[in-house]
GROMACS .gro file of C-alpha atoms in nm:
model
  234
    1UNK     CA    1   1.863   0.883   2.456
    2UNK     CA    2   1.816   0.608   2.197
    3UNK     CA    3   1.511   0.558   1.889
    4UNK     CA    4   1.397   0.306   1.787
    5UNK     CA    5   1.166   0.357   1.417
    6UNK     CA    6   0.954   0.080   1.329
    7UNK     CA    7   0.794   0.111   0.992
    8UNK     CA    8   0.528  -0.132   0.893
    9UNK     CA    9   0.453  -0.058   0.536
   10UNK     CA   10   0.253  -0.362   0.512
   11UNK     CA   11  -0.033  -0.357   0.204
   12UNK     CA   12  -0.191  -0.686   0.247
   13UNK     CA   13  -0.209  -0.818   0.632
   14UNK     CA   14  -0.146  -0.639   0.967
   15UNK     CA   15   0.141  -0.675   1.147
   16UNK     CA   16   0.179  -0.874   1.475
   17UNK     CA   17   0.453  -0.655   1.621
   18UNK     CA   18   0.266  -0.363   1.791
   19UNK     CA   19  -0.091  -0.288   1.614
   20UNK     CA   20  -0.334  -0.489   1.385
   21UNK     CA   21  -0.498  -0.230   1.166
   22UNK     CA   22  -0.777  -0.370   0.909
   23UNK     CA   23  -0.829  -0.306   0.649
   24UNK     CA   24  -0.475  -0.246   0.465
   25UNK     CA   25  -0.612  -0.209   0.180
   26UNK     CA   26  -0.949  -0.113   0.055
   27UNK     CA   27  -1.154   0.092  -0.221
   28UNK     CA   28  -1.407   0.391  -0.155
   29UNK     CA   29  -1.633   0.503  -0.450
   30UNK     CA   30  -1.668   0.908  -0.456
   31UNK     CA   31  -2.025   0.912  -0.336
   32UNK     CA   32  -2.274   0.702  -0.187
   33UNK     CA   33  -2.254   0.423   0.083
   34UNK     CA   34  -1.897   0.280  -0.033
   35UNK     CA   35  -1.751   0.654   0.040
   36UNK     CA   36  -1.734   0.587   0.417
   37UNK     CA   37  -1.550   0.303   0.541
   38UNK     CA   38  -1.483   0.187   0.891
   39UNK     CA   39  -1.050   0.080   1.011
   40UNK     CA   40  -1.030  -0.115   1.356
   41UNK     CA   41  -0.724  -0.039   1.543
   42UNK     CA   42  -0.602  -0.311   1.795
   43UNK     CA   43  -0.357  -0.266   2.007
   44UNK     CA   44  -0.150  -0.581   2.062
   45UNK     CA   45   0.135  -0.432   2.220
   46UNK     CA   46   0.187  -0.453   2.621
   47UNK     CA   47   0.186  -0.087   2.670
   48UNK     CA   48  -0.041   0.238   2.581
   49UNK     CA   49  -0.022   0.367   2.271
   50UNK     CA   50  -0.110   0.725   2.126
   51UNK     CA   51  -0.237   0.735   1.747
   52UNK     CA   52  -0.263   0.968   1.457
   53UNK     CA   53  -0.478   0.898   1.163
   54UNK     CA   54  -0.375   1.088   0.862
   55UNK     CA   55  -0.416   1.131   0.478
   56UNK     CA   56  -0.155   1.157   0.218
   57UNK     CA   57  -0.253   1.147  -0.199
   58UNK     CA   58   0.000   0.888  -0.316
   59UNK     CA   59   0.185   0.911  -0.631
   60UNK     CA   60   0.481   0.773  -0.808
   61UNK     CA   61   0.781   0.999  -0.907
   62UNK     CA   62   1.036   0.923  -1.198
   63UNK     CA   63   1.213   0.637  -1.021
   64UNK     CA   64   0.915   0.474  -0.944
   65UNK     CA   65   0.950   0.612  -0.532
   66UNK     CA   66   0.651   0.696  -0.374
   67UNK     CA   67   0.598   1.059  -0.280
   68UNK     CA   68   0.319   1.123   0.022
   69UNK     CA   69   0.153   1.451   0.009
   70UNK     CA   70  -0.055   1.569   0.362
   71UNK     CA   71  -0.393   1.612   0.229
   72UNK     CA   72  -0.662   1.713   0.511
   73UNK     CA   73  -0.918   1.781   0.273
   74UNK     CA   74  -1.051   1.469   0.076
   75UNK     CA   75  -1.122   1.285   0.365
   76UNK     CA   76  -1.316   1.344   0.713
   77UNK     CA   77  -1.146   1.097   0.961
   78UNK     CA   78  -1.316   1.037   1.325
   79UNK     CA   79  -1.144   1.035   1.555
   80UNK     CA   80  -0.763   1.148   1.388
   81UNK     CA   81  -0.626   1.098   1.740
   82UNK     CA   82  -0.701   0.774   1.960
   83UNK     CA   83  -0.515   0.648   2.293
   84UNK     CA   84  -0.543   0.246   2.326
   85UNK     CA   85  -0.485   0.072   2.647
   86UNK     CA   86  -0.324  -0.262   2.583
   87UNK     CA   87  -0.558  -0.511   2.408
   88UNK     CA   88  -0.779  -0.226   2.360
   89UNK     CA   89  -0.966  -0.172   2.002
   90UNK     CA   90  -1.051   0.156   1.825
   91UNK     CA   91  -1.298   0.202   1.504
   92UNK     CA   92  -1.204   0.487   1.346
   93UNK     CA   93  -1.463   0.635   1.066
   94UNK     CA   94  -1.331   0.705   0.707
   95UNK     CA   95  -1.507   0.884   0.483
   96UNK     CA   96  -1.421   1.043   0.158
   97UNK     CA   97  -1.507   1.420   0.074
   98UNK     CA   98  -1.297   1.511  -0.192
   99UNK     CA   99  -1.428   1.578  -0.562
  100UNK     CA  100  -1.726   1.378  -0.647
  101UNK     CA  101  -1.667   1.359  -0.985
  102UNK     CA  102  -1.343   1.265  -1.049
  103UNK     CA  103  -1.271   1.095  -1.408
  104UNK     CA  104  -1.026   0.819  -1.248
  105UNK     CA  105  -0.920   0.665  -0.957
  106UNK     CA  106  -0.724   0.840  -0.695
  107UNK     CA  107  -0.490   0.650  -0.447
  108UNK     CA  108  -0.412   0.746  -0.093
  109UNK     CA  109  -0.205   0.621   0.225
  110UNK     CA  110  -0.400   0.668   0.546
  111UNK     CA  111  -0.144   0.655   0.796
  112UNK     CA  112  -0.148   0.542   1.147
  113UNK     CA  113   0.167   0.703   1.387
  114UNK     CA  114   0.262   0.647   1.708
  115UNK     CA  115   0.228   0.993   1.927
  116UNK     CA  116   0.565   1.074   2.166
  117UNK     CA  117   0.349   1.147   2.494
  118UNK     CA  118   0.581   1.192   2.806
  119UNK     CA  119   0.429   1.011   3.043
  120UNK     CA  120   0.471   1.141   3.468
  121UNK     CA  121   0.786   0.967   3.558
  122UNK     CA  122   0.949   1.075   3.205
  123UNK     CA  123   1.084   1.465   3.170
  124UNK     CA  124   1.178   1.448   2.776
  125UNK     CA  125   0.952   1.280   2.545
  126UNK     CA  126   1.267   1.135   2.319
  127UNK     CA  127   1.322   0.883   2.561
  128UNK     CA  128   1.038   0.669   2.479
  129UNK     CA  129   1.171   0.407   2.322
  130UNK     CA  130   0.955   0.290   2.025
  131UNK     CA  131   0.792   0.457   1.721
  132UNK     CA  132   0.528   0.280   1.522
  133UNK     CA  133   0.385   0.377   1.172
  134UNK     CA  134   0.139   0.218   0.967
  135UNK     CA  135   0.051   0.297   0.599
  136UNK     CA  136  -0.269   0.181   0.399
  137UNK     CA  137  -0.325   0.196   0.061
  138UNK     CA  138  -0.709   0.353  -0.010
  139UNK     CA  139  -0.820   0.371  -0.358
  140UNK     CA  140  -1.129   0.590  -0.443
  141UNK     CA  141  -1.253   0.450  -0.791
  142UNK     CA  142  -1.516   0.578  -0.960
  143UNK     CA  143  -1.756   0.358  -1.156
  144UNK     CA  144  -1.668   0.231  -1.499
  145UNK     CA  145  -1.307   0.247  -1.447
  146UNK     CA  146  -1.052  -0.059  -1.522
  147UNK     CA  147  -0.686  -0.096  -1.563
  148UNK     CA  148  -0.514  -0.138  -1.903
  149UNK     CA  149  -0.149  -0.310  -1.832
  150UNK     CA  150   0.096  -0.371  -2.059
  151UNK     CA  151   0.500  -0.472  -2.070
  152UNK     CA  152   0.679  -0.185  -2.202
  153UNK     CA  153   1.030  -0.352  -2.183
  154UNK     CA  154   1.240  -0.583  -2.016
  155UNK     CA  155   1.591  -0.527  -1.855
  156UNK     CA  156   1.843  -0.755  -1.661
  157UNK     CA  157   2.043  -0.613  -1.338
  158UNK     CA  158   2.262  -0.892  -1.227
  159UNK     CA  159   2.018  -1.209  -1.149
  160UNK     CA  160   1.693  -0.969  -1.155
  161UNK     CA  161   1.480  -0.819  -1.431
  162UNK     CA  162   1.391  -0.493  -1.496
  163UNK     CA  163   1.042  -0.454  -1.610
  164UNK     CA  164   0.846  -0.147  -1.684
  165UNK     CA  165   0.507  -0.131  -1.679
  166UNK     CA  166   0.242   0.048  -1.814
  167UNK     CA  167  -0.120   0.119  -1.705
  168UNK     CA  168  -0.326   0.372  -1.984
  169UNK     CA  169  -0.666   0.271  -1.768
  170UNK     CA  170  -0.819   0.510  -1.588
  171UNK     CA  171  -0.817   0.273  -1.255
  172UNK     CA  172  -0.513   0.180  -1.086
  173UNK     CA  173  -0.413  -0.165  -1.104
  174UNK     CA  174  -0.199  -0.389  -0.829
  175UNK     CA  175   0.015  -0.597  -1.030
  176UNK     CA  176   0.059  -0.843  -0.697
  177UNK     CA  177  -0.339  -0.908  -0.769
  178UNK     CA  178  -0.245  -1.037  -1.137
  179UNK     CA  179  -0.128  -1.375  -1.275
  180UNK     CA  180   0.219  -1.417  -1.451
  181UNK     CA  181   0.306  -1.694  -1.674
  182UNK     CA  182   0.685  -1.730  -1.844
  183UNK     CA  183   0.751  -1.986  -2.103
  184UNK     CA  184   1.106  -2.039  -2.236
  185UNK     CA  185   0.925  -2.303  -2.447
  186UNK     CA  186   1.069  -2.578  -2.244
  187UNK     CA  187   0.891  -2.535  -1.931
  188UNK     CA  188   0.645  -2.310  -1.802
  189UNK     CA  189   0.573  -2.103  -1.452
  190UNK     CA  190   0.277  -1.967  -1.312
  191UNK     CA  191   0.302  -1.660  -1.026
  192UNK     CA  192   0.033  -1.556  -0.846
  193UNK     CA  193  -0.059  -1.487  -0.499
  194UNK     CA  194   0.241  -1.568  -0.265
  195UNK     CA  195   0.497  -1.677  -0.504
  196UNK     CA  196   0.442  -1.369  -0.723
  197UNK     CA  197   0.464  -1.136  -0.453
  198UNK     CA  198   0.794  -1.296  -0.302
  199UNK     CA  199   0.900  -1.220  -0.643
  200UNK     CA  200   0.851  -0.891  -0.767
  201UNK     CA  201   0.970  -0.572  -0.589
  202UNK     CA  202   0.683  -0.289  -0.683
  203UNK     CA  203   0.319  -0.358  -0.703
  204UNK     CA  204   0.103  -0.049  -0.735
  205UNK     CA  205   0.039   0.133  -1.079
  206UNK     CA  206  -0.184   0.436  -1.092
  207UNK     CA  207  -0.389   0.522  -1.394
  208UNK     CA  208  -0.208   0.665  -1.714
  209UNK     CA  209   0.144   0.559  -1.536
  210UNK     CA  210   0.476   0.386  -1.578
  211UNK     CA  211   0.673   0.189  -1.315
  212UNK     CA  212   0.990  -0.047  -1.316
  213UNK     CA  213   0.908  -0.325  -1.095
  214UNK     CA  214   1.252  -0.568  -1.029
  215UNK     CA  215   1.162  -0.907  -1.076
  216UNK     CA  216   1.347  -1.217  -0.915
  217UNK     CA  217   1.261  -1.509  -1.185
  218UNK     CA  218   1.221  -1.864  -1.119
  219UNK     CA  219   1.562  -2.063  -1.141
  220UNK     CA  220   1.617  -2.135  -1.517
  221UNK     CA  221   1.482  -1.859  -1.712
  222UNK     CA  222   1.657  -1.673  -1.970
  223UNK     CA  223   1.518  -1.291  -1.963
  224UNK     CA  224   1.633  -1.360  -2.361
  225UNK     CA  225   1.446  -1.667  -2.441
  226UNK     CA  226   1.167  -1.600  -2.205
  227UNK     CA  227   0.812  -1.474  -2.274
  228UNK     CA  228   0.633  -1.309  -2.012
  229UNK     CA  229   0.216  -1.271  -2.022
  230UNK     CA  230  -0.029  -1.165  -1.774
  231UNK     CA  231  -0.341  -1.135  -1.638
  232UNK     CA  232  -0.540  -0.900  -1.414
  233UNK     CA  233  -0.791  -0.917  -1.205
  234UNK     CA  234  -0.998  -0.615  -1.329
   0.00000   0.00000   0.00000
């Protein structure tokens, strides 16, 4: 018997491999109209699959790890189990029913996992060969809520820099969706979009929260002689 995990912890575009699941990423508001959403589920692959929708509150330990907590209260997901033929789509309804007056954002994975179904030729589920898992990133954001980022410190491990990061804003804030200039005051770089994200390791900061995000710098850059400013979006 022989497994083979596939984990496709993709924030900002589906994957090709086995599912395309939009959105990734996405922002509910605690009541009203933007507290339902809808994810279509595609199945690209060239065989059944079985789904499970689920919710987990995400939140950041001391290292800066993610920890995923089951939460089946805060959100009413229909249906939380689908079975696509191949090429076959699925719109799954996501709505939010947790507190309605919360005081600053909240951030959650809504994951999508690959059921083990034995199917009438197969005796013991293990042998199935391929296990798929998917995990969004849902923010519910109340109104008049913004980020407030700033550089704590920076480090150097080997060729990368250490920075930590701090958000005192009561929204979250996804440092991917910023802009970073360095000037060594002989030349200057500008990351955003692509580059920045091929560059940094560590994007999302949750209100009133610290994170170290490792950062690969463009060739040339002293972390000593460098300064490092940024923009967000929010």
């Amino acid at each position: 018997m022989r497994y083979f995990l596939i984990f496709a912890l993709l924030l900002w575009q589906s994957s090709v491999w086995a599912l395309q699941v939009e959105p990734m990423v996405t922002e509910f508001t605690p009541t009203g109209q933007a507290s339902q959403k809808n994810m279509r589920i595609v199945n690209t692959n060239e065989a059944p699959l079985t789904l499970e929708i689920s919710a987990h509150d995400l939140t950041l330990d001391a290292n800066s790890k993610e920890i995923l907590t089951a939460n089946e209260d805060d959100f009413l997901i229909l249906p939380m189990t689908v079975t696509l033929a191949p090429g076959a789509a699925q719109t799954v309804v996501v709505r939010y029913i947790g507190e309605p007056l919360l005081k600053e954002s909240k951030a959650y994975r809504i994951n999508i996992d690959q059921v083990n179904v034995a199917s009438a030729q197969t005796e013991d589920v293990s042998s199935v060969g391929m296990l798929i898992s998917f995990r969004t990133l849902y923010n519910v954001v109340p109104q008049n809520t913004k980020e407030d980022v700033r550089l704590l410190s920076k480090g150097q491990q080997g060729d990368k820099w250490v920075l930590t990061f701090e958000n005192s804003g009561d929204r979250y804030s996804r440092l991917i969706a910023s802009q970073w200039q360095l000037d060594d005051g002989k030349q200057q770089v500008v990351l955003q979009g692509m580059s920045l994200s091929q560059a940094i390791d560590g994007s999302f900061l949750p209100p009133h929260s610290q994170r170290k995000v490792i950062f690969t710098p463009p060739a040339g850059f002293d972390i000593n002689s460098t300064q490092l400013t940024f923009s967000t979006t929010k």
